[in-house]
Coordinates of C-alpha atoms and ligand atoms in Angstrom, one line a residue:
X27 CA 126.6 112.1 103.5
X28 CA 128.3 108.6 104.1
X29 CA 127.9 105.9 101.3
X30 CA 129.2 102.2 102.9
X31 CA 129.5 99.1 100.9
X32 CA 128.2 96.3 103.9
X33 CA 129.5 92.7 103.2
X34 CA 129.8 90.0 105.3
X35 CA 130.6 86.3 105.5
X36 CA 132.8 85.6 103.1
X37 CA 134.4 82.6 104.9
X38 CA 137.6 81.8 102.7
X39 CA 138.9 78.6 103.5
X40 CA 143.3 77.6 103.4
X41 CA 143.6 77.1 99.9
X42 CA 141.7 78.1 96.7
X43 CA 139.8 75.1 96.0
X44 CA 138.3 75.1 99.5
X45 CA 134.5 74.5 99.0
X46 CA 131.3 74.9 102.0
X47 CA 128.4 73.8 101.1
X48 CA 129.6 73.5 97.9
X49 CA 129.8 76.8 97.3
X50 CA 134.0 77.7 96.0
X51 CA 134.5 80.7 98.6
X52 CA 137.2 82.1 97.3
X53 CA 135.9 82.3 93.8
X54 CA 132.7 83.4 94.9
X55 CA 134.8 86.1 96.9
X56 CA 136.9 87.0 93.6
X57 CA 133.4 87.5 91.6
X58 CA 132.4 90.1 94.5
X59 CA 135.5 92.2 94.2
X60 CA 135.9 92.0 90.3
X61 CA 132.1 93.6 90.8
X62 CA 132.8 95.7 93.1
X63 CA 136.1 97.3 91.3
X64 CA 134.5 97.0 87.4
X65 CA 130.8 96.9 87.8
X66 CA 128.9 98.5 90.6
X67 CA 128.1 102.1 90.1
X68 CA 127.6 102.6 93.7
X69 CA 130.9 104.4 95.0
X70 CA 131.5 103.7 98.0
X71 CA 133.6 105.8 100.7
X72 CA 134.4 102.6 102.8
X73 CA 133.3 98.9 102.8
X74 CA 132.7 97.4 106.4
X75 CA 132.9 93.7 106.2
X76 CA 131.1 92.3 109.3
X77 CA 133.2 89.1 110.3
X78 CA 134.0 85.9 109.3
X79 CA 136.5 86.8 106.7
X80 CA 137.6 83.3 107.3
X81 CA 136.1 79.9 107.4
X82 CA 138.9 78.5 109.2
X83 CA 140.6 80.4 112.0
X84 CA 144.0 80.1 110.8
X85 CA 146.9 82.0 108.9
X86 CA 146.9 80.8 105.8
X87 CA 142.6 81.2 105.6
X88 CA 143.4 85.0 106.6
X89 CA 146.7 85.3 104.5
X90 CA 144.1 84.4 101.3
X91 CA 141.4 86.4 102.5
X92 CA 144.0 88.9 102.5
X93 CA 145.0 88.4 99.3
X94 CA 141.7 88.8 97.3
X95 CA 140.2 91.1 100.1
X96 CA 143.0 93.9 99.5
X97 CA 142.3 94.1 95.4
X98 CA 138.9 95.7 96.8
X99 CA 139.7 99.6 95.7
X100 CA 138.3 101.2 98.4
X101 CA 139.2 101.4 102.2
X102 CA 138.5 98.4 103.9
X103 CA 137.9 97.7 107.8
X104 CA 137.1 94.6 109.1
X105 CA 135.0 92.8 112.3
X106 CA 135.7 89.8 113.7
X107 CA 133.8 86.6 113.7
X108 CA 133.2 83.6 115.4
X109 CA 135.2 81.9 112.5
X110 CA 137.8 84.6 112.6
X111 CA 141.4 84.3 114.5
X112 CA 141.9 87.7 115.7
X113 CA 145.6 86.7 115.6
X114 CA 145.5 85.9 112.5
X115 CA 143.4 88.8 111.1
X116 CA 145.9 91.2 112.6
X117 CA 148.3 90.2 111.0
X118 CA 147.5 91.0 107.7
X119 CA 144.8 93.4 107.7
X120 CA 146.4 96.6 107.9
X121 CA 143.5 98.8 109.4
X122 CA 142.9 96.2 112.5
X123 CA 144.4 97.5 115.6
X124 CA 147.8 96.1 116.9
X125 CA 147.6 96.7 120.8
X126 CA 145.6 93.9 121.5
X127 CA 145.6 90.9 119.0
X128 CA 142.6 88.4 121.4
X129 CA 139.8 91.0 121.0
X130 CA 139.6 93.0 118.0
X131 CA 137.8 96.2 119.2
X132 CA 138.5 99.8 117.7
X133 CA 137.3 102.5 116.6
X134 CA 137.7 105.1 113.7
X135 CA 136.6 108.4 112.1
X136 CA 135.8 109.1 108.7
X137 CA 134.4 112.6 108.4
X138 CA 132.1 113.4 111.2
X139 CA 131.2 109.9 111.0
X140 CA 132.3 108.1 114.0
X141 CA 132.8 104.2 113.7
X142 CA 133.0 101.6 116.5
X143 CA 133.5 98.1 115.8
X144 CA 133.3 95.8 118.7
X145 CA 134.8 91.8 118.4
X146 CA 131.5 90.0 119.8
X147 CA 132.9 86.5 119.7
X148 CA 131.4 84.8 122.3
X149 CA 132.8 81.3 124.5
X150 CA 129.4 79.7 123.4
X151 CA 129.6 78.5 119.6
X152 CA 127.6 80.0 117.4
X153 CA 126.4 83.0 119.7
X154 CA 127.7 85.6 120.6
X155 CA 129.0 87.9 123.8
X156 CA 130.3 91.6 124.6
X157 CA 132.6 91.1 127.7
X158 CA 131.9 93.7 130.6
X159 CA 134.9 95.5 129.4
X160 CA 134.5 95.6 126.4
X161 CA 131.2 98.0 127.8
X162 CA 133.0 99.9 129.9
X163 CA 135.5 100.7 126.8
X164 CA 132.5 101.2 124.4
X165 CA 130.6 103.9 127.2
X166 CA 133.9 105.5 127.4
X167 CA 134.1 106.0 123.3
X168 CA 130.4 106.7 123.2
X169 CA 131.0 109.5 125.9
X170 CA 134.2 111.0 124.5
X171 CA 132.7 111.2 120.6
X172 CA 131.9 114.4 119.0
X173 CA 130.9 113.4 116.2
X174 CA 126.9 114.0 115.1
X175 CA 126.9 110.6 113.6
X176 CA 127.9 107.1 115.0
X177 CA 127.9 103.8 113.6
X178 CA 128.2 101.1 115.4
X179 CA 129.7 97.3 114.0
X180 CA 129.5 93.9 115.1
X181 CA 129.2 90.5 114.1
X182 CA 126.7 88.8 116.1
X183 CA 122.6 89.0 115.7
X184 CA 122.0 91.9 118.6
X185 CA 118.2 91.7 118.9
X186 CA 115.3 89.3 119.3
X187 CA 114.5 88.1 115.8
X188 CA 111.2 85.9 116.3
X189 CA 112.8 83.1 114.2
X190 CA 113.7 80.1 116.9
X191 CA 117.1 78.9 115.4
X192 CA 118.7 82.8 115.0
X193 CA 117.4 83.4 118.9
X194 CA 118.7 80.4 120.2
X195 CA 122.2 80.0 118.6
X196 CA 123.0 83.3 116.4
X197 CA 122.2 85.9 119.1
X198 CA 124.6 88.2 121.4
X199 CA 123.5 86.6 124.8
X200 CA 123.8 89.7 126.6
X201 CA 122.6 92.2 123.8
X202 CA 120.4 94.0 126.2
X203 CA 123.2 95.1 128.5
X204 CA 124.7 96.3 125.2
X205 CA 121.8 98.0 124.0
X206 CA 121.8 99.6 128.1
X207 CA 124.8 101.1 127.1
X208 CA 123.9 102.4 123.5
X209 CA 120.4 103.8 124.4
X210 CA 121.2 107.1 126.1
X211 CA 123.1 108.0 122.4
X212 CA 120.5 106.6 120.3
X213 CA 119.9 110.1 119.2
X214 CA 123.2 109.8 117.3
X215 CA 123.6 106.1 116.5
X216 CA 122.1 106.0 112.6
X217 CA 122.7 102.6 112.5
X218 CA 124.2 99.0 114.2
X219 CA 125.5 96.9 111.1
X220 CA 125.8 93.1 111.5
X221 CA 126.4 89.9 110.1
X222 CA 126.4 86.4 111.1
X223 CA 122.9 85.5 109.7
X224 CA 123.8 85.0 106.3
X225 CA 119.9 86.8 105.1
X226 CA 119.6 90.5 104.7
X227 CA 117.3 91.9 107.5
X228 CA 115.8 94.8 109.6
X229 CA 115.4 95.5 113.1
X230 CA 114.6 98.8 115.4
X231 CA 115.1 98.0 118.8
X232 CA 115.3 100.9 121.5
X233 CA 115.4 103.8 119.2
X234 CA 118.7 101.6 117.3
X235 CA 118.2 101.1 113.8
X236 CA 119.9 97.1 112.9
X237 CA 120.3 95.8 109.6
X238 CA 122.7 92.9 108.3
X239 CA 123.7 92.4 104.8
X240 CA 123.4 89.1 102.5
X241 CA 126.4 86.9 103.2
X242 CA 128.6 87.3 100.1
X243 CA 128.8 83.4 99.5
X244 CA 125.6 82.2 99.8
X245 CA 122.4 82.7 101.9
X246 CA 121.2 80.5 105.0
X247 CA 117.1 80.1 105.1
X248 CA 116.4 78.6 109.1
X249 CA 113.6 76.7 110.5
X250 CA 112.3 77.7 113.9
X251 CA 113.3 74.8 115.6
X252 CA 116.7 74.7 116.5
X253 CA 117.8 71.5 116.6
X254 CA 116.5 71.1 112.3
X255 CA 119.6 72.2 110.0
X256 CA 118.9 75.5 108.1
X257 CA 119.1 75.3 104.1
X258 CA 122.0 76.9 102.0
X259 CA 120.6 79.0 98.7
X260 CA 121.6 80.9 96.1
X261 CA 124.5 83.3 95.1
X262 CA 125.3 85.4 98.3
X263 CA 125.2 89.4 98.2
X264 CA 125.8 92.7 99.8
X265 CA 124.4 96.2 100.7
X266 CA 124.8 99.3 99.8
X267 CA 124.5 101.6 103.2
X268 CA 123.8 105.6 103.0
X269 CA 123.3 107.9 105.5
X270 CA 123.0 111.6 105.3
X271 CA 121.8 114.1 107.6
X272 CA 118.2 112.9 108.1
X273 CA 117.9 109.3 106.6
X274 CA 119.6 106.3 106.0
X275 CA 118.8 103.8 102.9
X276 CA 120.1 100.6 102.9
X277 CA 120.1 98.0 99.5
X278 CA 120.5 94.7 99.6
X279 CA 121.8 92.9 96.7
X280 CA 121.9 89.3 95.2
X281 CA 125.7 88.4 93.3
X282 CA 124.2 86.7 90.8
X283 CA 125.2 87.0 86.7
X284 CA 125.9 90.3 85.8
X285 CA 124.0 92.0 82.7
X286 CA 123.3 95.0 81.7
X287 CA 119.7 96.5 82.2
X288 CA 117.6 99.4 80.6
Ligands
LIG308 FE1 129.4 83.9 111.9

């Protein structure tokens, strides 16, 4: 059994006063980990954030991010996204890879559970794209893996949604060529985490089993027609991800004011 803490978007701005959508990021980001680290009774045995660590793709966004990010106490990886510098990332997350600072992909083991996080930034803003070699590198990982359970992580909306602003902007243009190449060990693959969206939800496409978690700052609700602006609500959240031999569970929950319950 694998317990994983999923949270996403928590888009730290340069300094600690930075505000979106009037939301203070940083603070709200502080409130997660002070939860996470005094609160939750959920133990984790990693916590996956799915991209956009950053609001702004710069050093001193990713140097803050850093800073609150790293009080977390369990192990930590990260995906990048569209907000994200990769650059920048690198260079303070220890866990990111250190080859190739433009596309952070990697992969890791923990137990038999075999991780693979793929950068889907894509060069049309706000969607997102797998390059072809970033397939050919994920086949080759699929291929060579032994282990009995794979997870695979990403920050861009894979799959067809129904909801006309995620399809047209938040998608992974070319999800089904990744999903072409994901199929044939779908056997294996117990889940595809994402973020992105902002709103926890739940997809099964191809035999693949999606789900992304509550942004930690706030949540996006989004009309069906694209060109409308979405609406920003309430305190974000997270999820609480386990998988064991023959099921996974996943949680979502709101950060709102913590008190104790019977
Ligand atoms: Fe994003």
């Amino acid at each position: 059994m694998i317990r994983i803490l999923h949270v996403t978007d928590t888009h730290i701005g340069p300094t600690p006063d930075y505000e979106l959508y009037s939301y203070n990021t940083y603070q709200q980001t502080q409130r997660f980990v002070d939860y996470v680290n005094h609160h939750m009774a959920f133990q984790p045995d990693l916590i996956l954030h799915t991209g956009d660590v950053c609001y702004n793709p710069d050093s001193l966004s990713a140097k803050l991010a850093y800073e609150v990010l790293s009080q977390l106490k369990y192990p930590l990886y990260v995906a990048r996204g569209n907000h994200d510098d990769p650059q920048a990332l690198c260079d303070y997350f220890p866990n990111l890879p250190h080859e190739n600072k433009h596309r952070i992909d990697y992969d890791f083991i923990h137990d038999d559970y075999h991780f693979i996080v793929l950068d889907s930034f894509g060069h049309v803003q706000p969607a997102g794209e797998i390059e072809p070699e970033q397939l050919i590198w994920l086949q080759k990982k699929l291929e060579q893996s032994n282990s009995a359970s794979i997870v695979i992580v990403v920050h861009h909306l894979p799959v067809w949604t129904g909801n006309g602003w995620l399809d047209a902007r938040m998608r992974i243009i070319n999800g089904d060529e990744l999903f072409d190449v994901l199929q044939p060990y779908q056997s294996r693959i117990r889940v595809l985490l994402f973020g992105h969206i902002h709103v926890p939800s739940t997809h099964w496409y191809r035999g693949i089993l999606c789900s992304s978690a509550p942004a930690v700052f706030s949540q996006f609700i989004f009309p069906d027609d694209p060109q409308e602006r979405f609406t920003v609500t309430s305190p974000g959240g997270f999820s609480f991800v386990t998988i064991t031999t023959n099921q996974v569970s996943i949680l979502h929950h709101q950060l709102g004011d913590i008190l104790d319950g019977d």
